Amino acid sequence: MAGTSKSEGRTGLLNGLAAYGMWGLVPLFWPLLKPAGATEILAHRMVWSLAFVAVALLVVRRWAWAGELLRQPRRLGLVVIAAAVITVNWGVYIWAVNSGHVVEASLGYFINPLVTIAMGVLILKERLRPVQWAAVGVGFSAVLVLTIGYGRPPWISLTLAFSFATYGLVKKKVNLGGVESLAAETAIQFLPALGYLLWLSAHGGLTFATEGTGHAVLLASTGLVTALPLVCFGAAAIRVPLSTLGLLQYLAPVFQFLLGVLYFGEAMPLERWAGFALVWLALVLLTGDALRTSRRAARTLGPAITGSRAMVPGATDTTGATGAAGTNGAVREAESVASGVSGGAAVSGGAAVSGVTAASGVPGAPAPEAGVSPLAKP
């Protein structure tokens, strides 16, 4: 049992590293699609992502959710909103990378947890701990410093952060699995995207058929680039603790930042370094507070699970399904504290996780609720 748990943990960690590593290195991919413009690339991403996930769903035969979704107009409306927000996020990111703003784009994903916390306070009326307030204050100061440094508000970063935070908020209410969610959103995006590509072709502006086979293959692979990290993330989310995912999520913007500075050679004057330093300080405060809260919750949760295991016939260890059967209430309460739900601190993709799916590391458990789906990642 212990060997299996360690093996599952290693598998989850490797999948997490693969997912966030791919998201972090994706700025290397979008420039390969030139001379296609950002809008054409975005349209291809929508079309080919739907094709890829449709094949995946056919293989695993998971279609029951589609009928249920169509019978629930409110959830369907939320999916439409999510599709619109993700369109903005994807489009701005692709344009930013191909226009030489990789560093500013990375900033958007650094400040996303801070924006998520602010939205939790303003929209959900959540209460923050003092350290979380301090982190938000430092983050706001960072934006002011960067505004001075850029000579304008860092609108690319703010658009990416706010669109991603909004996306996470909407997805939390939709509650669809990762692949199903991507399928539903790209199905909504498909006709407008295909219509744009046909219009572009009619006006002689479509590069898909005019720049050679290699270019066409690269454009078609946008679906794979979108879906493959998601598959790896799903495999990680059911095997590693939420606190680990919360730390891994910073790999993507770190890689993007390093690419922007070291590979693309973007300028980093002193005032921008100062702004980024403030953002990183805010994230250190936020992560440290989340980890401390997680440890306190784990100490609280331990005795509760031990007592419950004694009362549940056939109970196994705390990671087993039978052992958890009688402890859902205690698990959910402690994990909601551990995940930093009050401020979205220990999050993956900017939205807090509730329940036992991501935090428990139960092998074979379903994927985390859709609120933590990282589909908005670049």
CSV table of C-alpha atoms in Angstrom, one decimal:
chain,number,residue,atom,x,y,z
A,1,MET,CA,0.0,0.0,0.0
A,2,ALA,CA,2.8,2.4,0.9
A,3,GLY,CA,4.7,1.5,-2.3
A,4,THR,CA,1.6,2.1,-4.3
A,5,SER,CA,1.0,5.5,-2.6
A,6,LYS,CA,4.6,6.6,-3.3
A,7,SER,CA,4.3,5.5,-6.9
A,8,GLU,CA,1.0,7.4,-7.3
A,9,GLY,CA,2.6,10.4,-5.7
A,10,ARG,CA,5.6,10.3,-8.1
A,11,THR,CA,3.3,9.9,-11.1
A,12,GLY,CA,1.2,12.8,-10.0
A,13,LEU,CA,4.2,15.0,-9.4
A,14,LEU,CA,5.6,14.2,-12.8
A,15,ASN,CA,2.3,14.9,-14.5
A,16,GLY,CA,2.0,18.2,-12.6
A,17,LEU,CA,5.5,19.2,-13.7
A,18,ALA,CA,4.7,18.2,-17.2
A,19,ALA,CA,1.4,20.3,-17.2
A,20,TYR,CA,2.9,23.5,-15.8
A,21,GLY,CA,6.1,23.0,-17.7
A,22,MET,CA,4.2,22.9,-21.0
A,23,TRP,CA,2.2,26.0,-20.0
A,24,GLY,CA,5.4,27.7,-19.1
A,25,LEU,CA,7.1,26.9,-22.4
A,26,VAL,CA,4.1,27.7,-24.7
A,27,PRO,CA,5.5,31.1,-25.6
A,28,LEU,CA,8.0,29.2,-27.7
A,29,PHE,CA,5.1,27.7,-29.7
A,30,TRP,CA,3.0,30.7,-30.8
A,31,PRO,CA,5.7,32.5,-32.8
A,32,LEU,CA,6.1,29.3,-34.9
A,33,LEU,CA,2.6,30.0,-36.3
A,34,LYS,CA,3.6,33.2,-38.0
A,35,PRO,CA,2.7,34.7,-40.5
A,36,ALA,CA,-0.7,33.8,-39.2
A,37,GLY,CA,-2.1,36.6,-37.1
A,38,ALA,CA,-3.3,36.3,-33.5
A,39,THR,CA,-6.9,36.1,-34.5
A,40,GLU,CA,-6.4,33.4,-37.0
A,41,ILE,CA,-4.3,31.4,-34.5
A,42,LEU,CA,-7.1,31.8,-31.9
A,43,ALA,CA,-9.7,30.6,-34.3
A,44,HIS,CA,-7.7,27.5,-35.2
A,45,ARG,CA,-7.1,26.8,-31.5
A,46,MET,CA,-10.9,26.8,-31.0
A,47,VAL,CA,-11.7,24.6,-34.0
A,48,TRP,CA,-8.9,22.0,-33.5
A,49,SER,CA,-9.4,21.9,-29.7
A,50,LEU,CA,-13.0,20.8,-30.2
A,51,ALA,CA,-11.8,18.1,-32.7
A,52,PHE,CA,-9.2,16.8,-30.2
A,53,VAL,CA,-11.5,16.6,-27.2
A,54,ALA,CA,-14.4,15.1,-29.3
A,55,VAL,CA,-12.1,12.2,-30.2
A,56,ALA,CA,-11.0,11.9,-26.6
A,57,LEU,CA,-14.7,11.8,-25.4
A,58,LEU,CA,-15.5,9.2,-28.1
A,59,VAL,CA,-12.7,7.0,-26.9
A,60,VAL,CA,-13.8,7.1,-23.2
A,61,ARG,CA,-17.5,7.2,-24.1
A,62,ARG,CA,-18.4,10.1,-21.8
A,63,TRP,CA,-21.3,11.9,-23.4
A,64,ALA,CA,-24.0,11.8,-20.7
A,65,TRP,CA,-23.0,15.2,-19.3
A,66,ALA,CA,-23.9,16.9,-22.6
A,67,GLY,CA,-27.6,16.0,-22.4
A,68,GLU,CA,-27.8,17.1,-18.8
A,69,LEU,CA,-26.1,20.4,-19.6
A,70,LEU,CA,-28.6,21.1,-22.5
A,71,ARG,CA,-31.5,20.6,-20.1
A,72,GLN,CA,-30.1,23.2,-17.7
A,73,PRO,CA,-30.3,26.6,-19.3
A,74,ARG,CA,-28.6,28.4,-16.3
A,75,ARG,CA,-25.5,26.2,-16.5
A,76,LEU,CA,-25.5,26.4,-20.2
A,77,GLY,CA,-25.6,30.2,-19.9
A,78,LEU,CA,-22.6,30.1,-17.6
A,79,VAL,CA,-20.7,27.9,-20.1
A,80,VAL,CA,-21.4,30.6,-22.7
A,81,ILE,CA,-19.9,33.2,-20.4
A,82,ALA,CA,-16.9,31.0,-19.6
A,83,ALA,CA,-16.4,30.5,-23.4
A,84,ALA,CA,-16.5,34.3,-24.0
A,85,VAL,CA,-14.0,35.0,-21.1
A,86,ILE,CA,-11.6,32.3,-22.2
A,87,THR,CA,-11.7,33.7,-25.8
A,88,VAL,CA,-10.5,37.0,-24.4
A,89,ASN,CA,-7.8,35.3,-22.3
A,90,TRP,CA,-6.5,33.1,-25.1
A,91,GLY,CA,-6.6,35.9,-27.7
A,92,VAL,CA,-4.8,38.5,-25.6
A,93,TYR,CA,-2.1,36.0,-24.6
A,94,ILE,CA,-1.4,34.9,-28.1
A,95,TRP,CA,-1.2,38.5,-29.3
A,96,ALA,CA,1.0,39.5,-26.4
A,97,VAL,CA,3.5,36.7,-27.0
A,98,ASN,CA,3.7,37.3,-30.8
A,99,SER,CA,4.0,41.1,-30.2
A,100,GLY,CA,7.0,40.9,-27.8
A,101,HIS,CA,5.2,41.2,-24.4
A,102,VAL,CA,6.0,37.8,-22.9
A,103,VAL,CA,7.2,39.3,-19.6
A,104,GLU,CA,4.0,41.3,-19.2
A,105,ALA,CA,1.9,38.3,-20.0
A,106,SER,CA,3.8,36.3,-17.4
A,107,LEU,CA,2.9,39.0,-14.9
A,108,GLY,CA,-0.8,38.3,-15.5
A,109,TYR,CA,-0.4,34.8,-14.1
A,110,PHE,CA,1.7,35.9,-11.2
A,111,ILE,CA,-0.9,38.4,-10.0
A,112,ASN,CA,-3.9,36.1,-10.8
A,113,PRO,CA,-4.1,34.6,-7.3
A,114,LEU,CA,-4.2,38.2,-5.9
A,115,VAL,CA,-7.0,39.2,-8.3
A,116,THR,CA,-8.9,36.0,-7.3
A,117,ILE,CA,-8.7,37.0,-3.7
A,118,ALA,CA,-9.9,40.5,-4.4
A,119,MET,CA,-12.8,39.2,-6.4
A,120,GLY,CA,-13.7,36.8,-3.6
A,121,VAL,CA,-13.9,39.8,-1.2
A,122,LEU,CA,-15.8,42.1,-3.6
A,123,ILE,CA,-18.2,39.6,-5.2
A,124,LEU,CA,-18.5,36.7,-2.8
A,125,LYS,CA,-18.1,38.8,0.4
A,126,GLU,CA,-15.4,36.5,1.7
A,127,ARG,CA,-13.3,37.4,4.7
A,128,LEU,CA,-9.5,37.5,4.5
A,129,ARG,CA,-6.9,36.8,7.1
A,130,PRO,CA,-4.5,39.6,7.9
A,131,VAL,CA,-1.6,38.2,5.9
A,132,GLN,CA,-3.9,37.9,2.9
A,133,TRP,CA,-4.8,41.5,3.2
A,134,ALA,CA,-1.2,42.4,3.4
A,135,ALA,CA,-0.5,40.4,0.2
A,136,VAL,CA,-3.3,42.1,-1.7
A,137,GLY,CA,-1.9,45.5,-0.5
A,138,VAL,CA,1.6,44.7,-1.7
A,139,GLY,CA,0.2,43.4,-5.0
A,140,PHE,CA,-1.7,46.7,-5.5
A,141,SER,CA,1.5,48.6,-4.8
A,142,ALA,CA,3.2,46.5,-7.4
A,143,VAL,CA,0.7,47.4,-10.1
A,144,LEU,CA,1.2,51.1,-9.3
A,145,VAL,CA,5.0,50.7,-9.5
A,146,LEU,CA,4.7,48.8,-12.8
A,147,THR,CA,2.3,51.5,-14.2
A,148,ILE,CA,5.0,54.0,-13.6
A,149,GLY,CA,7.6,51.7,-15.1
A,150,TYR,CA,5.7,51.0,-18.3
A,151,GLY,CA,4.3,54.5,-18.5
A,152,ARG,CA,0.8,53.0,-18.7
A,153,PRO,CA,-1.2,50.5,-16.7
A,154,PRO,CA,0.0,46.9,-17.4
A,155,TRP,CA,-3.2,46.2,-19.3
A,156,ILE,CA,-2.0,42.9,-20.8
A,157,SER,CA,-1.3,41.5,-17.3
A,158,LEU,CA,-4.5,42.9,-15.8
A,159,THR,CA,-6.6,41.6,-18.7
A,160,LEU,CA,-5.1,38.1,-18.4
A,161,ALA,CA,-5.5,38.1,-14.6
A,162,PHE,CA,-9.0,39.4,-14.4
A,163,SER,CA,-10.3,37.2,-17.3
A,164,PHE,CA,-8.7,34.1,-15.8
A,165,ALA,CA,-10.1,35.0,-12.3
A,166,THR,CA,-13.6,35.6,-13.8
A,167,TYR,CA,-13.3,32.3,-15.7
A,168,GLY,CA,-12.5,30.5,-12.5
A,169,LEU,CA,-15.4,32.0,-10.7
A,170,VAL,CA,-17.9,31.1,-13.5
A,171,LYS,CA,-16.4,27.6,-13.8
A,172,LYS,CA,-16.8,26.9,-10.1
A,173,LYS,CA,-20.5,27.4,-10.5
A,174,VAL,CA,-20.8,25.3,-13.7
A,175,ASN,CA,-19.1,22.3,-12.1
A,176,LEU,CA,-18.0,20.3,-15.2
A,177,GLY,CA,-14.9,18.1,-15.5
A,178,GLY,CA,-11.9,19.4,-17.3
A,179,VAL,CA,-12.2,17.7,-20.7
A,180,GLU,CA,-16.0,18.0,-20.7
A,181,SER,CA,-15.7,21.7,-19.9
A,182,LEU,CA,-13.3,22.2,-22.7
A,183,ALA,CA,-15.6,20.4,-25.1
A,184,ALA,CA,-18.6,22.5,-24.1
A,185,GLU,CA,-16.7,25.8,-24.4
A,186,THR,CA,-15.1,25.0,-27.7
A,187,ALA,CA,-18.4,23.7,-29.1
A,188,ILE,CA,-19.8,27.2,-28.4
A,189,GLN,CA,-16.7,28.8,-29.9
A,190,PHE,CA,-16.6,26.5,-32.9
A,191,LEU,CA,-19.1,28.1,-35.3
A,192,PRO,CA,-17.9,31.7,-34.8
A,193,ALA,CA,-14.3,30.5,-35.2
A,194,LEU,CA,-15.0,28.4,-38.3
A,195,GLY,CA,-17.0,31.3,-39.8
A,196,TYR,CA,-14.1,33.6,-39.3
A,197,LEU,CA,-11.7,31.2,-40.9
A,198,LEU,CA,-14.0,30.8,-43.9
A,199,TRP,CA,-14.4,34.6,-44.2
A,200,LEU,CA,-10.6,35.0,-44.0
A,201,SER,CA,-10.2,32.4,-46.7
A,202,ALA,CA,-12.7,34.1,-48.9
A,203,HIS,CA,-10.7,37.4,-48.6
A,204,GLY,CA,-7.4,35.7,-49.3
A,205,GLY,CA,-6.0,36.2,-45.8
A,206,LEU,CA,-6.0,32.6,-44.5
A,207,THR,CA,-2.5,31.2,-44.1
A,208,PHE,CA,-3.6,27.6,-43.4
A,209,ALA,CA,-3.6,26.6,-47.0
A,210,THR,CA,-1.0,29.0,-48.4
A,211,GLU,CA,2.1,28.5,-46.2
A,212,GLY,CA,2.8,24.9,-46.8
A,213,THR,CA,2.1,21.6,-45.1
A,214,GLY,CA,4.3,22.2,-42.1
A,215,HIS,CA,2.4,25.5,-41.3
A,216,ALA,CA,-0.9,23.7,-41.6
A,217,VAL,CA,0.2,20.9,-39.3
A,218,LEU,CA,1.4,23.5,-36.7
A,219,LEU,CA,-1.9,25.3,-36.8
A,220,ALA,CA,-3.8,22.0,-36.4
A,221,SER,CA,-1.6,21.1,-33.4
A,222,THR,CA,-3.0,24.0,-31.5
A,223,GLY,CA,-5.7,21.6,-30.3
A,224,LEU,CA,-3.1,19.2,-28.9
A,225,VAL,CA,-1.2,22.1,-27.3
A,226,THR,CA,-4.4,23.1,-25.6
A,227,ALA,CA,-5.6,19.7,-24.4
A,228,LEU,CA,-2.4,17.7,-23.6
A,229,PRO,CA,-1.4,19.9,-20.5
A,230,LEU,CA,-5.0,19.5,-19.3
A,231,VAL,CA,-4.7,15.8,-19.4
A,232,CYS,CA,-1.5,15.9,-17.4
A,233,PHE,CA,-3.0,18.3,-15.0
A,234,GLY,CA,-6.0,16.0,-14.5
A,235,ALA,CA,-3.6,13.1,-13.7
A,236,ALA,CA,-1.7,15.2,-11.2
A,237,ALA,CA,-4.8,16.7,-9.5
A,238,ILE,CA,-6.1,13.3,-8.3
A,239,ARG,CA,-2.7,12.1,-7.0
A,240,VAL,CA,-0.9,15.0,-5.3
A,241,PRO,CA,-2.1,17.3,-2.4
A,242,LEU,CA,-3.7,20.6,-3.2
A,243,SER,CA,-0.8,22.4,-1.5
A,244,THR,CA,1.6,20.8,-4.0
A,245,LEU,CA,-0.5,21.9,-6.9
A,246,GLY,CA,-0.6,25.4,-5.4
A,247,LEU,CA,3.2,25.6,-5.5
A,248,LEU,CA,3.5,24.0,-8.9
A,249,GLN,CA,1.2,26.6,-10.5
A,250,TYR,CA,4.0,29.2,-10.2
A,251,LEU,CA,6.2,27.2,-12.5
A,252,ALA,CA,4.3,28.4,-15.6
A,253,PRO,CA,4.7,32.2,-15.1
A,254,VAL,CA,8.3,31.6,-13.9
A,255,PHE,CA,9.2,29.8,-17.1
A,256,GLN,CA,7.4,32.5,-19.1
A,257,PHE,CA,9.2,35.3,-17.3
A,258,LEU,CA,12.6,33.6,-17.8
A,259,LEU,CA,11.8,33.1,-21.5
A,260,GLY,CA,10.8,36.7,-21.9
A,261,VAL,CA,14.0,38.0,-20.3
A,262,LEU,CA,16.6,35.4,-21.4
A,263,TYR,CA,15.3,34.1,-24.7
A,264,PHE,CA,13.3,36.9,-26.2
A,265,GLY,CA,15.5,39.6,-24.7
A,266,GLU,CA,12.7,41.9,-23.4
A,267,ALA,CA,13.8,44.9,-21.5
A,268,MET,CA,13.6,44.9,-17.7
A,269,PRO,CA,14.5,48.4,-16.4
A,270,LEU,CA,14.9,48.9,-12.6
A,271,GLU,CA,11.3,50.0,-12.0
A,272,ARG,CA,10.0,46.8,-13.6
A,273,TRP,CA,12.3,44.7,-11.4
A,274,ALA,CA,10.9,46.6,-8.4
A,275,GLY,CA,7.3,45.9,-9.5
A,276,PHE,CA,7.9,42.2,-10.1
A,277,ALA,CA,9.8,42.0,-6.7
A,278,LEU,CA,6.7,43.4,-5.0
A,279,VAL,CA,4.5,40.8,-6.8
A,280,TRP,CA,6.8,38.0,-5.7
A,281,LEU,CA,6.8,39.3,-2.1
A,282,ALA,CA,3.0,39.2,-2.2
A,283,LEU,CA,3.0,35.6,-3.5
A,284,VAL,CA,5.5,34.6,-0.8
A,285,LEU,CA,3.2,36.0,1.9
A,286,LEU,CA,0.2,34.3,0.3
A,287,THR,CA,1.8,30.9,-0.1
A,288,GLY,CA,3.3,31.0,3.4
A,289,ASP,CA,0.0,31.8,4.9
A,290,ALA,CA,-1.7,29.0,2.9
A,291,LEU,CA,0.9,26.4,3.9
A,292,ARG,CA,0.6,27.4,7.6
A,293,THR,CA,-3.2,27.1,7.4
A,294,SER,CA,-2.9,23.8,5.6
A,295,ARG,CA,-0.7,22.4,8.4
A,296,ARG,CA,-3.1,23.5,11.1
A,297,ALA,CA,-6.0,22.0,9.2
A,298,ALA,CA,-4.1,18.7,8.8
A,299,ARG,CA,-3.5,18.6,12.6
A,300,THR,CA,-7.1,19.2,13.2
A,301,LEU,CA,-8.2,16.7,10.6
A,302,GLY,CA,-6.0,13.8,11.8
A,303,PRO,CA,-7.8,13.0,15.1
A,304,ALA,CA,-11.2,13.3,13.3
A,305,ILE,CA,-10.2,10.7,10.7
A,306,THR,CA,-8.6,8.4,13.2
A,307,GLY,CA,-11.8,8.4,15.3
A,308,SER,CA,-14.0,7.9,12.2
A,309,ARG,CA,-11.8,5.0,11.0
A,310,ALA,CA,-12.4,3.2,14.3
A,311,MET,CA,-16.2,3.4,13.7
A,312,VAL,CA,-16.3,2.5,10.0
A,313,PRO,CA,-16.3,-1.3,9.4
A,314,GLY,CA,-13.6,-2.3,6.9
A,315,ALA,CA,-12.0,1.2,7.0
A,316,THR,CA,-8.6,1.5,5.4
A,317,ASP,CA,-6.1,4.4,5.7
A,318,THR,CA,-7.0,8.0,5.2
A,319,THR,CA,-6.4,8.0,1.5
A,320,GLY,CA,-8.7,5.0,0.9
A,321,ALA,CA,-12.3,5.4,-0.2
A,322,THR,CA,-13.7,3.3,2.6
A,323,GLY,CA,-11.8,5.2,5.3
A,324,ALA,CA,-13.1,8.4,4.0
A,325,ALA,CA,-16.7,7.3,3.8
A,326,GLY,CA,-17.7,8.5,7.2
A,327,THR,CA,-15.5,11.6,7.3
A,328,ASN,CA,-16.7,13.7,4.4
A,329,GLY,CA,-18.0,16.5,6.6
A,330,ALA,CA,-14.8,16.8,8.6
A,331,VAL,CA,-12.6,16.4,5.5
A,332,ARG,CA,-14.5,19.1,3.6
A,333,GLU,CA,-14.4,21.6,6.5
A,334,ALA,CA,-10.7,21.1,7.1
A,335,GLU,CA,-9.8,21.2,3.4
A,336,SER,CA,-11.7,24.3,2.8
A,337,VAL,CA,-9.5,26.0,5.4
A,338,ALA,CA,-6.4,24.3,4.0
A,339,SER,CA,-7.0,25.4,0.5
A,340,GLY,CA,-7.3,29.0,1.4
A,341,VAL,CA,-10.9,29.1,0.1
A,342,SER,CA,-11.5,32.3,1.9
A,343,GLY,CA,-9.0,34.0,-0.3
A,344,GLY,CA,-8.2,31.5,-3.0
A,345,ALA,CA,-4.6,31.3,-1.8
A,346,ALA,CA,-3.7,27.6,-2.3
A,347,VAL,CA,-5.2,27.4,-5.7
A,348,SER,CA,-4.5,25.9,-9.0
A,349,GLY,CA,-5.3,28.2,-11.9
A,350,GLY,CA,-6.7,30.9,-9.7
A,351,ALA,CA,-9.8,29.2,-8.2
A,352,ALA,CA,-10.1,27.5,-4.9
A,353,VAL,CA,-10.7,23.8,-4.7
A,354,SER,CA,-13.4,22.4,-2.4
A,355,GLY,CA,-14.1,18.8,-1.5
A,356,VAL,CA,-11.8,15.8,-1.3
A,357,THR,CA,-11.0,15.2,-5.0
A,358,ALA,CA,-7.8,17.3,-5.4
A,359,ALA,CA,-6.6,17.6,-1.8
A,360,SER,CA,-6.9,14.1,-0.7
A,361,GLY,CA,-4.8,12.6,-3.4
A,362,VAL,CA,-7.2,9.6,-3.7
A,363,PRO,CA,-6.0,7.4,-6.6
A,364,GLY,CA,-8.7,7.0,-9.1
A,365,ALA,CA,-10.8,9.8,-7.7
A,366,PRO,CA,-12.6,12.0,-10.2
A,367,ALA,CA,-11.0,15.2,-11.4
A,368,PRO,CA,-11.3,18.3,-9.4
A,369,GLU,CA,-14.4,20.4,-9.8
A,370,ALA,CA,-14.4,22.6,-12.9
A,371,GLY,CA,-13.6,25.6,-10.9
A,372,VAL,CA,-10.0,24.6,-10.8
A,373,SER,CA,-9.8,23.6,-14.4
A,374,PRO,CA,-6.7,25.3,-15.9
A,375,LEU,CA,-8.2,25.7,-19.3
A,376,ALA,CA,-7.5,29.4,-19.4
A,377,LYS,CA,-3.8,28.7,-19.2
A,378,PRO,CA,-1.9,29.9,-22.2
